[in-house]
Amino acid sequence: MKEQYDLIIVGAGPIGLACAIEAKRNNLSYLIIEKGALTNSLYNYPLYMTFFSTAERLEIGEIPFSCISPKPGRQEALEYYRNIHKYFNFNLHLYEEVLDINKNESHHFDVKTSKNSYSSKNIVIATGFYDIPNLMNIEGEDLPKVHHYYKEAHPYSFQNIVVVGANNSSVDAALECYRKGANVTMVIRGSEFTHRLKYWVRPDIENRISEGSIKAYFNSNVKQIDENSVTIETPNETISIENDTVLALIGYHPNFDFLEKVGIKINDDELKTPTYNSETMETNVDGLYLAGVVCGGMSTNLWFIENSRVHATQIVIAILAKQKNSN
């Protein structure tokens, strides 16, 4: 017999942990299943990334996030969430991937993973969006020198680097690589950087571009990537520049194939927003809930830690209400 849980949480990011806290506080049996490390997305962030949010807005479970500076970095966040696990001692399985979720004849969920099988009355999917990069879909994108994730600048020192994108990760990478000796060129599809660019970073990147330390092509696209060069289509001409590495940091998206596989309806438009009740976070599948960034579809800037922590409370309240009505 499989062990029966009230709730299985897929994803051990901050919002998945917040859901576990609410489940534990309300005496619901639960299990968190995570395919990687604890807070795997945060672990894969750039080493020296600084959050836009202040420390208290990253807190979960009313546990204070102590931080010397107002805005914590990646290392401090990892330390905080590790301590959250130590404090609550979650029922947590790491490095175990959820492969399939199906409803059985008892209207409970059978969960198959890379290591085992489980049964649960309810499911929360809190898998975020950082696992699948958006692609440029151009010739040469599959070359080994093209990277969709950025960790640190040292490997790119004294190299010709093209950074694609206008968001925070692109700008951070461009500035860090420039300061480690790289020759940096930015290629930006629009006419300016995103309005969500961290306010303390904007003057830095704008000044570096203005003085010519970093070259930037706005309203431009990378058209082709070759072993030793990159072809860029600008508003005025198509140019080819010498290149050693391309950092294609143009964003990421949720695993839509998995969401649809487990029965969640996805809106048939460019945003691909999954179907869910904004009050309960329950999807079109009874007993299957969404929490955190995954709720936004392609609008990955819609939800983040500080404004989706409440999803955990909404979900557990909905589960408890169902239990009460069924008794």
CSV table of C-alpha atoms in Angstrom, one decimal:
chain,number,residue,atom,x,y,z
A,1,MET,CA,0.0,0.0,0.0
A,2,LYS,CA,1.2,3.5,-0.9
A,3,GLU,CA,1.4,6.0,1.9
A,4,GLN,CA,-1.5,8.4,1.6
A,5,TYR,CA,-0.9,12.1,2.0
A,6,ASP,CA,-3.2,15.0,2.4
A,7,LEU,CA,-0.9,17.0,0.2
A,8,ILE,CA,2.1,16.5,-2.1
A,9,ILE,CA,4.0,19.6,-3.1
A,10,VAL,CA,6.0,19.4,-6.3
A,11,GLY,CA,9.0,21.8,-5.9
A,12,ALA,CA,11.1,22.9,-2.9
A,13,GLY,CA,11.5,26.5,-3.8
A,14,PRO,CA,10.5,29.2,-1.3
A,15,ILE,CA,6.8,29.0,-2.2
A,16,GLY,CA,6.8,25.2,-2.1
A,17,LEU,CA,8.3,25.5,1.4
A,18,ALA,CA,5.7,28.1,2.4
A,19,CYS,CA,3.0,25.6,1.4
A,20,ALA,CA,4.6,22.9,3.5
A,21,ILE,CA,4.7,25.3,6.5
A,22,GLU,CA,1.0,26.0,6.2
A,23,ALA,CA,0.2,22.2,5.8
A,24,LYS,CA,2.3,21.4,8.9
A,25,ARG,CA,0.7,24.1,11.0
A,26,ASN,CA,-2.8,22.8,10.0
A,27,ASN,CA,-1.9,19.1,10.8
A,28,LEU,CA,-2.1,18.1,7.1
A,29,SER,CA,0.1,15.2,6.2
A,30,TYR,CA,2.4,16.3,3.3
A,31,LEU,CA,5.5,15.5,1.3
A,32,ILE,CA,7.7,17.9,-0.8
A,33,ILE,CA,9.3,16.4,-3.9
A,34,GLU,CA,12.1,18.3,-5.6
A,35,LYS,CA,14.0,17.1,-8.6
A,36,GLY,CA,17.2,19.0,-7.6
A,37,ALA,CA,18.6,20.8,-4.6
A,38,LEU,CA,16.7,22.7,-1.9
A,39,THR,CA,15.5,25.9,-3.6
A,40,ASN,CA,17.1,24.6,-6.8
A,41,SER,CA,16.3,27.7,-8.9
A,42,LEU,CA,18.0,30.0,-6.4
A,43,TYR,CA,21.0,27.6,-6.3
A,44,ASN,CA,21.4,28.0,-10.0
A,45,TYR,CA,21.2,31.9,-9.9
A,46,PRO,CA,24.5,33.8,-10.7
A,47,LEU,CA,26.9,33.5,-7.7
A,48,TYR,CA,26.8,37.2,-6.9
A,49,MET,CA,23.2,38.0,-7.7
A,50,THR,CA,21.4,40.6,-5.5
A,51,PHE,CA,17.7,40.4,-5.0
A,52,PHE,CA,15.5,43.3,-6.0
A,53,SER,CA,13.3,42.6,-2.9
A,54,THR,CA,14.4,43.4,0.6
A,55,ALA,CA,15.1,40.6,3.1
A,56,GLU,CA,11.7,40.8,4.9
A,57,ARG,CA,9.8,40.4,1.7
A,58,LEU,CA,11.6,37.0,1.1
A,59,GLU,CA,10.6,35.7,4.5
A,60,ILE,CA,8.3,32.7,4.9
A,61,GLY,CA,6.6,31.2,7.9
A,62,GLU,CA,7.0,34.4,9.9
A,63,ILE,CA,10.7,33.5,10.4
A,64,PRO,CA,12.9,36.6,10.3
A,65,PHE,CA,15.5,36.9,7.5
A,66,SER,CA,18.5,38.5,9.1
A,67,CYS,CA,20.7,40.3,6.6
A,68,ILE,CA,23.4,42.9,6.9
A,69,SER,CA,22.4,44.8,3.8
A,70,PRO,CA,18.8,45.7,2.9
A,71,LYS,CA,18.9,43.5,-0.2
A,72,PRO,CA,20.2,40.0,0.3
A,73,GLY,CA,22.3,38.1,-2.2
A,74,ARG,CA,22.1,34.5,-3.4
A,75,GLN,CA,24.3,33.1,-0.7
A,76,GLU,CA,22.3,34.8,2.1
A,77,ALA,CA,19.0,33.5,0.6
A,78,LEU,CA,20.3,29.9,0.4
A,79,GLU,CA,21.4,30.2,4.0
A,80,TYR,CA,18.0,31.5,5.1
A,81,TYR,CA,16.0,28.8,3.3
A,82,ARG,CA,18.4,26.0,4.6
A,83,ASN,CA,17.7,27.3,8.1
A,84,ILE,CA,14.0,27.3,7.4
A,85,HIS,CA,14.2,23.6,6.6
A,86,LYS,CA,16.3,23.0,9.8
A,87,TYR,CA,13.6,24.8,11.8
A,88,PHE,CA,10.6,23.1,10.4
A,89,ASN,CA,12.2,19.7,9.6
A,90,PHE,CA,10.1,19.2,6.4
A,91,ASN,CA,9.1,15.9,5.0
A,92,LEU,CA,11.3,16.5,2.0
A,93,HIS,CA,12.7,14.3,-0.9
A,94,LEU,CA,15.4,16.0,-2.9
A,95,TYR,CA,16.9,14.8,-6.2
A,96,GLU,CA,13.6,13.0,-7.1
A,97,GLU,CA,11.8,14.1,-10.2
A,98,VAL,CA,8.0,13.9,-10.5
A,99,LEU,CA,7.3,12.1,-13.8
A,100,ASP,CA,3.5,11.8,-13.8
A,101,ILE,CA,0.4,12.7,-11.8
A,102,ASN,CA,-2.9,10.9,-12.4
A,103,LYS,CA,-6.3,10.6,-10.7
A,104,ASN,CA,-7.3,7.1,-9.6
A,105,GLU,CA,-10.7,5.5,-9.1
A,106,SER,CA,-10.8,6.9,-5.6
A,107,HIS,CA,-10.3,10.4,-7.0
A,108,HIS,CA,-7.0,10.6,-5.3
A,109,PHE,CA,-3.7,11.3,-7.1
A,110,ASP,CA,-1.2,8.7,-8.0
A,111,VAL,CA,2.2,10.4,-8.2
A,112,LYS,CA,5.0,8.6,-10.1
A,113,THR,CA,8.6,9.8,-9.6
A,114,SER,CA,12.1,8.8,-10.7
A,115,LYS,CA,12.4,6.8,-7.5
A,116,ASN,CA,9.0,5.8,-6.1
A,117,SER,CA,5.2,6.1,-6.3
A,118,TYR,CA,2.9,8.0,-3.9
A,119,SER,CA,-0.7,8.8,-3.3
A,120,SER,CA,-2.3,12.1,-2.2
A,121,LYS,CA,-5.6,13.7,-1.9
A,122,ASN,CA,-4.3,17.0,-3.1
A,123,ILE,CA,-1.3,18.3,-5.2
A,124,VAL,CA,0.4,21.6,-5.3
A,125,ILE,CA,2.7,22.4,-8.3
A,126,ALA,CA,5.2,25.0,-7.3
A,127,THR,CA,7.9,24.4,-9.9
A,128,GLY,CA,8.7,28.0,-10.9
A,129,PHE,CA,10.0,28.8,-14.4
A,130,TYR,CA,13.8,28.7,-14.4
A,131,ASP,CA,14.4,25.2,-15.8
A,132,ILE,CA,13.5,25.8,-19.5
A,133,PRO,CA,15.2,28.7,-21.3
A,134,ASN,CA,13.6,30.7,-24.0
A,135,LEU,CA,15.4,30.1,-27.3
A,136,MET,CA,16.3,32.5,-30.2
A,137,ASN,CA,15.7,29.7,-32.7
A,138,ILE,CA,18.5,30.7,-35.0
A,139,GLU,CA,21.3,28.9,-36.7
A,140,GLY,CA,24.2,28.1,-34.4
A,141,GLU,CA,22.3,28.4,-31.2
A,142,ASP,CA,23.2,24.8,-30.4
A,143,LEU,CA,27.0,25.5,-30.5
A,144,PRO,CA,28.8,24.7,-27.3
A,145,LYS,CA,29.8,28.4,-26.9
A,146,VAL,CA,26.2,29.4,-26.5
A,147,HIS,CA,24.9,29.5,-22.9
A,148,HIS,CA,21.4,30.3,-21.6
A,149,TYR,CA,22.5,30.4,-18.0
A,150,TYR,CA,25.2,32.6,-16.4
A,151,LYS,CA,27.0,31.7,-13.2
A,152,GLU,CA,30.0,34.0,-12.9
A,153,ALA,CA,32.3,36.2,-15.1
A,154,HIS,CA,35.7,34.6,-14.7
A,155,PRO,CA,35.4,32.0,-17.5
A,156,TYR,CA,34.7,34.9,-19.9
A,157,SER,CA,37.7,37.1,-19.0
A,158,PHE,CA,39.6,38.5,-21.9
A,159,GLN,CA,37.1,37.0,-24.4
A,160,ASN,CA,34.7,38.5,-27.0
A,161,ILE,CA,31.3,38.2,-25.4
A,162,VAL,CA,27.9,38.8,-26.8
A,163,VAL,CA,25.1,39.2,-24.2
A,164,VAL,CA,21.6,38.9,-25.6
A,165,GLY,CA,18.7,40.5,-23.6
A,166,ALA,CA,17.7,43.7,-21.8
A,167,ASN,CA,16.7,42.3,-18.4
A,168,ASN,CA,18.4,42.2,-15.0
A,169,SER,CA,20.3,39.0,-15.6
A,170,SER,CA,21.6,40.3,-19.0
A,171,VAL,CA,22.8,43.6,-17.5
A,172,ASP,CA,24.3,41.9,-14.5
A,173,ALA,CA,26.2,39.5,-16.7
A,174,ALA,CA,27.4,42.3,-19.1
A,175,LEU,CA,28.7,44.5,-16.3
A,176,GLU,CA,30.4,41.6,-14.4
A,177,CYS,CA,32.1,40.3,-17.6
A,178,TYR,CA,33.3,43.8,-18.6
A,179,ARG,CA,34.8,44.3,-15.1
A,180,LYS,CA,36.6,40.9,-15.4
A,181,GLY,CA,38.3,42.0,-18.7
A,182,ALA,CA,35.8,40.8,-21.3
A,183,ASN,CA,35.1,42.7,-24.5
A,184,VAL,CA,31.3,42.9,-24.1
A,185,THR,CA,28.7,43.6,-26.8
A,186,MET,CA,25.0,43.6,-25.9
A,187,VAL,CA,22.2,42.9,-28.4
A,188,ILE,CA,18.8,44.2,-27.4
A,189,ARG,CA,15.6,43.5,-29.3
A,190,GLY,CA,13.8,46.7,-28.1
A,191,SER,CA,14.7,50.3,-27.9
A,192,GLU,CA,15.6,50.3,-24.2
A,193,PHE,CA,16.2,48.2,-21.2
A,194,THR,CA,13.3,46.7,-19.3
A,195,HIS,CA,11.5,49.1,-16.9
A,196,ARG,CA,12.0,46.5,-14.3
A,197,LEU,CA,15.8,46.9,-14.3
A,198,LYS,CA,17.2,47.3,-10.8
A,199,TYR,CA,17.4,51.0,-10.1
A,200,TRP,CA,20.9,50.9,-8.8
A,201,VAL,CA,22.1,49.0,-11.9
A,202,ARG,CA,20.6,51.3,-14.6
A,203,PRO,CA,23.0,54.3,-14.2
A,204,ASP,CA,26.0,51.9,-14.3
A,205,ILE,CA,25.0,50.1,-17.6
A,206,GLU,CA,23.9,53.4,-19.2
A,207,ASN,CA,27.2,55.1,-18.4
A,208,ARG,CA,29.3,52.1,-19.6
A,209,ILE,CA,27.5,52.2,-22.9
A,210,SER,CA,27.7,55.9,-23.2
A,211,GLU,CA,31.5,55.9,-22.7
A,212,GLY,CA,31.9,53.0,-25.1
A,213,SER,CA,33.2,50.5,-22.5
A,214,ILE,CA,30.3,48.2,-23.5
A,215,LYS,CA,28.9,48.2,-27.0
A,216,ALA,CA,25.1,47.9,-27.3
A,217,TYR,CA,22.9,47.4,-30.3
A,218,PHE,CA,19.3,48.3,-29.6
A,219,ASN,CA,16.4,47.4,-31.9
A,220,SER,CA,18.6,44.6,-33.1
A,221,ASN,CA,18.7,40.8,-33.2
A,222,VAL,CA,21.3,38.0,-33.4
A,223,LYS,CA,20.7,36.4,-36.8
A,224,GLN,CA,23.3,33.7,-36.9
A,225,ILE,CA,26.1,32.3,-34.6
A,226,ASP,CA,29.2,30.7,-36.0
A,227,GLU,CA,32.3,29.3,-34.4
A,228,ASN,CA,34.2,32.6,-34.4
A,229,SER,CA,31.6,35.2,-35.1
A,230,VAL,CA,28.1,36.5,-34.6
A,231,THR,CA,25.9,38.1,-37.2
A,232,ILE,CA,23.7,40.9,-35.9
A,233,GLU,CA,20.9,42.6,-37.7
A,234,THR,CA,20.7,46.3,-36.6
A,235,PRO,CA,18.3,49.0,-37.8
A,236,ASN,CA,20.8,50.2,-40.3
A,237,GLU,CA,22.8,47.2,-41.4
A,238,THR,CA,23.7,43.6,-40.9
A,239,ILE,CA,27.1,43.2,-39.3
A,240,SER,CA,29.4,40.4,-38.3
A,241,ILE,CA,31.6,40.6,-35.2
A,242,GLU,CA,34.3,38.4,-33.7
A,243,ASN,CA,32.9,36.3,-30.9
A,244,ASP,CA,34.0,33.6,-28.4
A,245,THR,CA,30.9,33.2,-26.3
A,246,VAL,CA,27.2,34.1,-26.5
A,247,LEU,CA,25.2,34.5,-23.3
A,248,ALA,CA,21.6,34.3,-24.5
A,249,LEU,CA,19.9,35.5,-21.3
A,250,ILE,CA,16.4,36.1,-22.8
A,251,GLY,CA,14.4,34.5,-20.1
A,252,TYR,CA,12.8,31.2,-19.1
A,253,HIS,CA,9.4,29.6,-19.0
A,254,PRO,CA,7.4,27.0,-17.0
A,255,ASN,CA,7.3,23.4,-18.1
A,256,PHE,CA,4.0,23.7,-20.1
A,257,ASP,CA,4.2,20.2,-21.4
A,258,PHE,CA,4.2,18.8,-17.8
A,259,LEU,CA,1.3,21.1,-16.8
A,260,GLU,CA,-0.8,19.9,-19.7
A,261,LYS,CA,0.2,16.3,-19.2
A,262,VAL,CA,-1.3,16.4,-15.7
A,263,GLY,CA,-4.5,17.9,-17.1
A,264,ILE,CA,-4.2,21.6,-16.5
A,265,LYS,CA,-5.7,23.8,-19.3
A,266,ILE,CA,-3.3,26.4,-20.8
A,267,ASN,CA,-4.7,29.5,-22.5
A,268,ASP,CA,-4.1,29.3,-26.2
A,269,ASP,CA,-2.3,32.7,-26.6
A,270,GLU,CA,1.2,34.0,-26.4
A,271,LEU,CA,1.0,34.3,-22.6
A,272,LYS,CA,0.1,30.6,-22.1
A,273,THR,CA,-1.5,31.3,-18.7
A,274,PRO,CA,-2.6,28.2,-16.9
A,275,THR,CA,-6.2,27.9,-15.7
A,276,TYR,CA,-6.7,28.4,-11.9
A,277,ASN,CA,-9.0,30.0,-9.4
A,278,SER,CA,-7.3,33.2,-8.1
A,279,GLU,CA,-9.0,32.8,-4.7
A,280,THR,CA,-8.1,29.2,-4.0
A,281,MET,CA,-5.3,28.6,-6.6
A,282,GLU,CA,-7.1,25.4,-7.6
A,283,THR,CA,-6.8,24.5,-11.3
A,284,ASN,CA,-9.5,23.0,-13.6
A,285,VAL,CA,-8.4,19.7,-12.1
A,286,ASP,CA,-10.2,19.2,-8.8
A,287,GLY,CA,-7.6,19.0,-5.9
A,288,LEU,CA,-4.7,20.2,-8.1
A,289,TYR,CA,-3.3,23.6,-7.2
A,290,LEU,CA,-0.7,26.0,-8.5
A,291,ALA,CA,1.6,28.3,-6.4
A,292,GLY,CA,4.2,30.9,-7.2
A,293,VAL,CA,5.7,31.9,-10.5
A,294,VAL,CA,4.3,29.0,-12.4
A,295,CYS,CA,0.9,30.7,-12.3
A,296,GLY,CA,2.0,33.5,-14.6
A,297,GLY,CA,2.7,31.4,-17.7
A,298,MET,CA,5.0,33.4,-20.0
A,299,SER,CA,4.5,36.4,-17.8
A,300,THR,CA,7.3,35.3,-15.4
A,301,ASN,CA,7.5,38.8,-13.9
A,302,LEU,CA,3.9,38.7,-12.7
A,303,TRP,CA,4.6,36.5,-9.6
A,304,PHE,CA,7.7,36.4,-7.4
A,305,ILE,CA,8.4,35.4,-3.8
A,306,GLU,CA,7.1,38.4,-2.0
A,307,ASN,CA,3.7,38.5,-3.7
A,308,SER,CA,3.0,34.8,-4.1
A,309,ARG,CA,3.8,33.7,-0.5
A,310,VAL,CA,0.1,34.2,0.1
A,311,HIS,CA,-0.7,31.3,-2.3
A,312,ALA,CA,0.3,28.9,0.5
A,313,THR,CA,-2.4,30.2,2.8
A,314,GLN,CA,-5.0,30.3,0.1
A,315,ILE,CA,-4.4,26.7,-0.9
A,316,VAL,CA,-4.4,25.3,2.6
A,317,ILE,CA,-7.6,27.2,3.5
A,318,ALA,CA,-9.3,25.7,0.4
A,319,ILE,CA,-8.1,22.2,1.3
A,320,LEU,CA,-9.4,22.5,4.9
A,321,ALA,CA,-12.7,23.9,3.7
A,322,LYS,CA,-13.1,20.8,1.4
A,323,GLN,CA,-12.3,18.5,4.2
A,324,LYS,CA,-14.9,20.2,6.5
A,325,ASN,CA,-17.6,20.0,3.8
A,326,SER,CA,-16.9,16.3,3.2
A,327,ASN,CA,-17.2,15.3,6.9
